[in-house]
């Protein structure tokens, strides 16, 4: 599962041309690809760390947790379970009296593809100190000294909830705050009339308080922004008001009864909001008659929403005043509504496009049982992106149970996923525009094209798109063959990427590669690829990486052989 998007300003155009080369490889589920992973044993490497406070004193009993890893193919969440691609589980460690601990991380980020780990992301947690922002470490370290992390002093927070001008009973009150600990499931302490949060770093913060009856919110506070001083204790009154339901309906072009309908909603952060500002997100089902009800919403917060049902998807929204100038991008965008200005919501919908996919093997024979997927992304205004309408999460349940799994619903099928029948045929409904397809199979994989096992397609409204996926046996070629190029193009925030791009002529060579693809009508044309690969080979030759240059010249030679065969 991809967790973020690294960027390089001078190569941004290239990242668009090659369709996000490193950042959207589909997850492989447990059990798939086992035949390949058995041929390569995972090896564990060591990352020593030392945790200090702001006075340079060692901090013992700090919990250090690796939670993500990076290769040339991208930055991946490192989970313990279904979506793991390393073959090993992360383990947290605790610092000793000298503040030292050693993290074990896998040599291969994608074991089945042979991609090496070049970065580890860690969290550091200690009850007496502020929780630091995500920490990303290039590995292996350049010297034998441990990687040092400095923990800031923290200030305790006390909230005094008020309902109707009086102190509220806190027994059914819950808080969600902007410190990272809140999203990691940490709980607060209760007194009879106050909520006490774990200590936070001084500076800008926000909080939302809700009163619950079972799993239903009955009262909301506003999302309150506040400043925490450098020392002492911060105390604040937080008024709550009773929730007001919001009614909505899908536009009339959606046939009734509506099937498998869902609305996903999120608060819209102000344009100047911190990336850690509290947000509220939830989902509600769409009834057969096209109506839906949002039982409660934080006061004075705008709603950005998306919708999906059989055959239809919400029309991509226009940028609100908070986000002017962001209309021309590759994302599907939410529609925005202000509950203060409307008593009901009408969600404008547009038809999805049918895509018929045929999966065939190297002998052009159809293959049944192949999972075919796509992942159109929604770009939430001011707050990141994710797969459209997946997963379905209710913040109200997270507030109460502090668990991602407990807050996630699995009542509707995962969108944009299907399986080929005995004739190798599968059908998907996808948004119009440029999309990607990939497969999940124990025995087959798509060939690599520009560092990705995906097929790019373009869907036009009202027209059925037919695609044939030519698969090959797993293990024929691995994504690690593209690691060095991926490190140059997308790894500019990594140590290796910065070094390579700093060398004379490399950026110019890569931009030449970009321009050739921009001008091409078909980006899989062998002549284009032969020329482009030769450009890449020249870039590596210029920096005296002759081994890498030879590999790319070999790729160019293979494309030339294909040209010669076609000419014959």
PDB file of C-alpha atoms in Angstrom, residues 207-375:
ATOM      1  CA  UNK A 207      -9.224  19.272  18.738  1.00  0.00           C
ATOM      2  CA  UNK A 208     -12.735  17.914  18.207  1.00  0.00           C
ATOM      3  CA  UNK A 209     -14.906  16.599  21.058  1.00  0.00           C
ATOM      4  CA  UNK A 210     -18.005  14.445  20.581  1.00  0.00           C
ATOM      5  CA  UNK A 211     -20.642  12.974  22.885  1.00  0.00           C
ATOM      6  CA  UNK A 212     -21.783   9.508  21.897  1.00  0.00           C
ATOM      7  CA  UNK A 213     -24.782   7.289  22.510  1.00  0.00           C
ATOM      8  CA  UNK A 214     -23.556   3.829  21.553  1.00  0.00           C
ATOM      9  CA  UNK A 215     -21.821   4.273  18.178  1.00  0.00           C
ATOM     10  CA  UNK A 216     -23.831   7.397  17.312  1.00  0.00           C
ATOM     11  CA  UNK A 217     -22.682  10.980  17.882  1.00  0.00           C
ATOM     12  CA  UNK A 218     -25.312  13.116  19.639  1.00  0.00           C
ATOM     13  CA  UNK A 219     -23.262  16.306  20.264  1.00  0.00           C
ATOM     14  CA  UNK A 220     -20.282  17.870  18.487  1.00  0.00           C
ATOM     15  CA  UNK A 221     -17.866  20.622  19.350  1.00  0.00           C
ATOM     16  CA  UNK A 222     -16.401  22.714  16.568  1.00  0.00           C
ATOM     17  CA  UNK A 223     -12.948  21.756  15.341  1.00  0.00           C
ATOM     18  CA  UNK A 224     -11.133  24.133  17.685  1.00  0.00           C
ATOM     19  CA  UNK A 225      -7.731  25.575  16.724  1.00  0.00           C
ATOM     20  CA  UNK A 226      -5.517  26.689  19.613  1.00  0.00           C
ATOM     21  CA  UNK A 227      -1.924  27.530  20.562  1.00  0.00           C
ATOM     22  CA  UNK A 228      -0.088  25.559  23.242  1.00  0.00           C
ATOM     23  CA  UNK A 229       2.495  27.486  25.316  1.00  0.00           C
ATOM     24  CA  UNK A 230       6.069  26.298  25.809  1.00  0.00           C
ATOM     25  CA  UNK A 231       5.554  25.260  29.428  1.00  0.00           C
ATOM     26  CA  UNK A 232       2.956  24.798  32.122  1.00  0.00           C
ATOM     27  CA  UNK A 233      -0.429  23.201  31.457  1.00  0.00           C
ATOM     28  CA  UNK A 234      -2.946  24.236  28.813  1.00  0.00           C
ATOM     29  CA  UNK A 235      -6.629  24.328  29.915  1.00  0.00           C
ATOM     30  CA  UNK A 236      -9.530  25.155  27.573  1.00  0.00           C
ATOM     31  CA  UNK A 237     -13.342  25.145  27.666  1.00  0.00           C
ATOM     32  CA  UNK A 238     -14.886  23.305  24.701  1.00  0.00           C
ATOM     33  CA  UNK A 239     -18.625  23.929  24.040  1.00  0.00           C
ATOM     34  CA  UNK A 240     -20.685  21.160  22.381  1.00  0.00           C
ATOM     35  CA  UNK A 241     -24.024  21.427  20.585  1.00  0.00           C
ATOM     36  CA  UNK A 242     -26.614  18.858  19.557  1.00  0.00           C
ATOM     37  CA  UNK A 243     -26.137  17.377  16.082  1.00  0.00           C
ATOM     38  CA  UNK A 244     -28.438  18.323  13.196  1.00  0.00           C
ATOM     39  CA  UNK A 245     -29.073  15.707  10.451  1.00  0.00           C
ATOM     40  CA  UNK A 246     -28.215  16.593   6.845  1.00  0.00           C
ATOM     41  CA  UNK A 247     -30.322  15.096   4.041  1.00  0.00           C
ATOM     42  CA  UNK A 248     -29.112  14.408   0.524  1.00  0.00           C
ATOM     43  CA  UNK A 249     -30.071  12.799  -2.778  1.00  0.00           C
ATOM     44  CA  UNK A 250     -28.360  11.645  -5.980  1.00  0.00           C
ATOM     45  CA  UNK A 251     -29.131  13.506  -9.189  1.00  0.00           C
ATOM     46  CA  UNK A 252     -32.096  12.264 -11.234  1.00  0.00           C
ATOM     47  CA  UNK A 253     -29.984  10.736 -14.031  1.00  0.00           C
ATOM     48  CA  UNK A 254     -29.192   7.771 -11.756  1.00  0.00           C
ATOM     49  CA  UNK A 255     -31.830   5.047 -12.336  1.00  0.00           C
ATOM     50  CA  UNK A 256     -33.778   3.850  -9.308  1.00  0.00           C
ATOM     51  CA  UNK A 257     -33.481   1.577  -7.463  1.00  0.00           C
ATOM     52  CA  UNK A 258     -29.901   2.566  -6.634  1.00  0.00           C
ATOM     53  CA  UNK A 259     -27.704  -0.430  -5.883  1.00  0.00           C
ATOM     54  CA  UNK A 260     -24.573  -0.648  -3.724  1.00  0.00           C
ATOM     55  CA  UNK A 261     -24.552   3.117  -3.205  1.00  0.00           C
ATOM     56  CA  UNK A 262     -22.221   4.864  -0.814  1.00  0.00           C
ATOM     57  CA  UNK A 263     -21.355   8.458   0.103  1.00  0.00           C
ATOM     58  CA  UNK A 264     -17.953   9.235   1.593  1.00  0.00           C
ATOM     59  CA  UNK A 265     -17.536  12.575   3.380  1.00  0.00           C
ATOM     60  CA  UNK A 266     -14.691  14.592   4.863  1.00  0.00           C
ATOM     61  CA  UNK A 267     -14.316  18.036   6.400  1.00  0.00           C
ATOM     62  CA  UNK A 268     -12.617  20.676   4.243  1.00  0.00           C
ATOM     63  CA  UNK A 269      -9.527  22.154   5.938  1.00  0.00           C
ATOM     64  CA  UNK A 270      -8.986  25.916   5.585  1.00  0.00           C
ATOM     65  CA  UNK A 271      -6.363  26.924   3.028  1.00  0.00           C
ATOM     66  CA  UNK A 272      -3.883  27.890   5.767  1.00  0.00           C
ATOM     67  CA  UNK A 273      -4.502  24.826   7.957  1.00  0.00           C
ATOM     68  CA  UNK A 274      -1.681  22.686   9.273  1.00  0.00           C
ATOM     69  CA  UNK A 275      -1.321  19.258   7.689  1.00  0.00           C
ATOM     70  CA  UNK A 276      -2.057  17.793  11.114  1.00  0.00           C
ATOM     71  CA  UNK A 277      -5.326  19.687  11.659  1.00  0.00           C
ATOM     72  CA  UNK A 278      -8.144  17.461  12.883  1.00  0.00           C
ATOM     73  CA  UNK A 279     -10.491  16.216  10.170  1.00  0.00           C
ATOM     74  CA  UNK A 280     -13.772  14.349  10.419  1.00  0.00           C
ATOM     75  CA  UNK A 281     -14.569  11.666   7.861  1.00  0.00           C
ATOM     76  CA  UNK A 282     -17.327   9.122   7.611  1.00  0.00           C
ATOM     77  CA  UNK A 283     -19.539   7.335   5.121  1.00  0.00           C
ATOM     78  CA  UNK A 284     -23.258   6.647   4.759  1.00  0.00           C
ATOM     79  CA  UNK A 285     -25.199   4.242   2.526  1.00  0.00           C
ATOM     80  CA  UNK A 286     -27.424   5.479  -0.284  1.00  0.00           C
ATOM     81  CA  UNK A 287     -30.989   4.185  -0.107  1.00  0.00           C
ATOM     82  CA  UNK A 288     -32.673   2.508  -3.089  1.00  0.00           C
ATOM     83  CA  UNK A 289     -34.574   5.747  -3.802  1.00  0.00           C
ATOM     84  CA  UNK A 290     -31.279   7.678  -4.078  1.00  0.00           C
ATOM     85  CA  UNK A 291     -31.548   9.502  -0.749  1.00  0.00           C
ATOM     86  CA  UNK A 292     -29.106   9.456   2.148  1.00  0.00           C
ATOM     87  CA  UNK A 293     -28.822  10.959   5.633  1.00  0.00           C
ATOM     88  CA  UNK A 294     -25.764  12.260   7.462  1.00  0.00           C
ATOM     89  CA  UNK A 295     -26.867  12.076  11.089  1.00  0.00           C
ATOM     90  CA  UNK A 296     -24.442  14.699  12.372  1.00  0.00           C
ATOM     91  CA  UNK A 297     -21.571  16.911  11.268  1.00  0.00           C
ATOM     92  CA  UNK A 298     -19.085  19.172  13.131  1.00  0.00           C
ATOM     93  CA  UNK A 299     -20.540  22.715  13.282  1.00  0.00           C
ATOM     94  CA  UNK A 300     -19.344  25.326  10.770  1.00  0.00           C
ATOM     95  CA  UNK A 301     -17.310  22.788   8.792  1.00  0.00           C
ATOM     96  CA  UNK A 302     -17.743  22.501   5.032  1.00  0.00           C
ATOM     97  CA  UNK A 303     -18.396  19.045   3.556  1.00  0.00           C
ATOM     98  CA  UNK A 304     -16.396  17.566   0.688  1.00  0.00           C
ATOM     99  CA  UNK A 305     -17.924  14.340  -0.581  1.00  0.00           C
ATOM    100  CA  UNK A 306     -17.709  11.620  -3.210  1.00  0.00           C
ATOM    101  CA  UNK A 307     -20.290   9.012  -4.240  1.00  0.00           C
ATOM    102  CA  UNK A 308     -20.366   5.674  -6.015  1.00  0.00           C
ATOM    103  CA  UNK A 309     -23.085   3.196  -7.001  1.00  0.00           C
ATOM    104  CA  UNK A 310     -23.703   0.626  -9.710  1.00  0.00           C
ATOM    105  CA  UNK A 311     -23.017   2.355 -13.022  1.00  0.00           C
ATOM    106  CA  UNK A 312     -22.421   5.889 -11.678  1.00  0.00           C
ATOM    107  CA  UNK A 313     -19.874   8.020  -9.885  1.00  0.00           C
ATOM    108  CA  UNK A 314     -20.050  11.573  -8.507  1.00  0.00           C
ATOM    109  CA  UNK A 315     -19.107  14.246 -11.008  1.00  0.00           C
ATOM    110  CA  UNK A 316     -15.668  15.635 -10.176  1.00  0.00           C
ATOM    111  CA  UNK A 317     -16.070  18.843  -8.195  1.00  0.00           C
ATOM    112  CA  UNK A 318     -14.827  22.348  -8.910  1.00  0.00           C
ATOM    113  CA  UNK A 319     -12.158  23.883  -6.646  1.00  0.00           C
ATOM    114  CA  UNK A 320     -13.727  25.675  -3.653  1.00  0.00           C
ATOM    115  CA  UNK A 321     -12.395  29.118  -2.616  1.00  0.00           C
ATOM    116  CA  UNK A 322      -9.988  27.354  -0.236  1.00  0.00           C
ATOM    117  CA  UNK A 323      -8.315  25.607  -3.188  1.00  0.00           C
ATOM    118  CA  UNK A 324      -8.459  27.918  -6.201  1.00  0.00           C
ATOM    119  CA  UNK A 325      -6.272  27.005  -9.159  1.00  0.00           C
ATOM    120  CA  UNK A 326      -6.233  23.222  -8.654  1.00  0.00           C
ATOM    121  CA  UNK A 327      -8.729  22.102 -11.283  1.00  0.00           C
ATOM    122  CA  UNK A 328      -6.259  20.717 -13.829  1.00  0.00           C
ATOM    123  CA  UNK A 329      -4.825  17.656 -12.136  1.00  0.00           C
ATOM    124  CA  UNK A 330      -5.084  13.872 -12.587  1.00  0.00           C
ATOM    125  CA  UNK A 331      -7.408  13.289  -9.633  1.00  0.00           C
ATOM    126  CA  UNK A 332     -11.124  12.840  -9.313  1.00  0.00           C
ATOM    127  CA  UNK A 333     -12.199  15.626  -6.949  1.00  0.00           C
ATOM    128  CA  UNK A 334     -14.945  15.910  -4.302  1.00  0.00           C
ATOM    129  CA  UNK A 335     -17.988  18.159  -4.536  1.00  0.00           C
ATOM    130  CA  UNK A 336     -18.128  20.742  -1.734  1.00  0.00           C
ATOM    131  CA  UNK A 337     -21.187  21.834   0.268  1.00  0.00           C
ATOM    132  CA  UNK A 338     -21.660  24.295   3.109  1.00  0.00           C
ATOM    133  CA  UNK A 339     -24.271  23.031   5.631  1.00  0.00           C
ATOM    134  CA  UNK A 340     -24.813  26.616   6.775  1.00  0.00           C
ATOM    135  CA  UNK A 341     -26.046  27.577   3.307  1.00  0.00           C
ATOM    136  CA  UNK A 342     -28.173  24.562   2.358  1.00  0.00           C
ATOM    137  CA  UNK A 343     -30.577  22.283   4.198  1.00  0.00           C
ATOM    138  CA  UNK A 344     -30.184  19.457   1.662  1.00  0.00           C
ATOM    139  CA  UNK A 345     -27.526  18.185  -0.736  1.00  0.00           C
ATOM    140  CA  UNK A 346     -27.900  17.088  -4.353  1.00  0.00           C
ATOM    141  CA  UNK A 347     -24.935  15.072  -5.583  1.00  0.00           C
ATOM    142  CA  UNK A 348     -24.415  15.351  -9.331  1.00  0.00           C
ATOM    143  CA  UNK A 349     -23.570  11.966 -10.840  1.00  0.00           C
ATOM    144  CA  UNK A 350     -22.077  10.830 -14.171  1.00  0.00           C
ATOM    145  CA  UNK A 351     -22.016   7.348 -15.762  1.00  0.00           C
ATOM    146  CA  UNK A 352     -19.075   5.019 -15.324  1.00  0.00           C
ATOM    147  CA  UNK A 353     -17.473   3.511 -18.431  1.00  0.00           C
ATOM    148  CA  UNK A 354     -17.555  -0.229 -19.111  1.00  0.00           C
ATOM    149  CA  UNK A 355     -14.142  -1.831 -19.566  1.00  0.00           C
ATOM    150  CA  UNK A 356     -13.982  -5.408 -20.916  1.00  0.00           C
ATOM    151  CA  UNK A 357     -10.667  -7.084 -20.132  1.00  0.00           C
ATOM    152  CA  UNK A 358      -9.334 -10.319 -21.632  1.00  0.00           C
ATOM    153  CA  UNK A 359      -6.430 -12.055 -19.886  1.00  0.00           C
ATOM    154  CA  UNK A 360      -4.311 -14.363 -22.061  1.00  0.00           C
ATOM    155  CA  UNK A 361      -1.054 -16.261 -21.541  1.00  0.00           C
ATOM    156  CA  UNK A 362       2.081 -16.377 -23.696  1.00  0.00           C
ATOM    157  CA  UNK A 363       0.349 -18.842 -26.032  1.00  0.00           C
ATOM    158  CA  UNK A 364      -2.572 -16.395 -26.424  1.00  0.00           C
ATOM    159  CA  UNK A 365      -4.833 -18.768 -24.473  1.00  0.00           C
ATOM    160  CA  UNK A 366      -7.446 -17.293 -22.091  1.00  0.00           C
ATOM    161  CA  UNK A 367      -6.732 -17.600 -18.365  1.00  0.00           C
ATOM    162  CA  UNK A 368      -9.506 -17.838 -15.763  1.00  0.00           C
ATOM    163  CA  UNK A 369      -9.333 -16.755 -12.123  1.00  0.00           C
ATOM    164  CA  UNK A 370      -7.072 -13.736 -12.658  1.00  0.00           C
ATOM    165  CA  UNK A 371      -7.918 -10.746 -10.472  1.00  0.00           C
ATOM    166  CA  UNK A 372      -8.004  -7.538 -12.479  1.00  0.00           C
ATOM    167  CA  UNK A 373      -7.921  -4.232 -10.603  1.00  0.00           C
ATOM    168  CA  UNK A 374      -7.706  -0.497 -10.979  1.00  0.00           C
ATOM    169  CA  UNK A 375      -7.500   2.225  -8.352  1.00  0.00           C
TER     170      UNK A 375
END
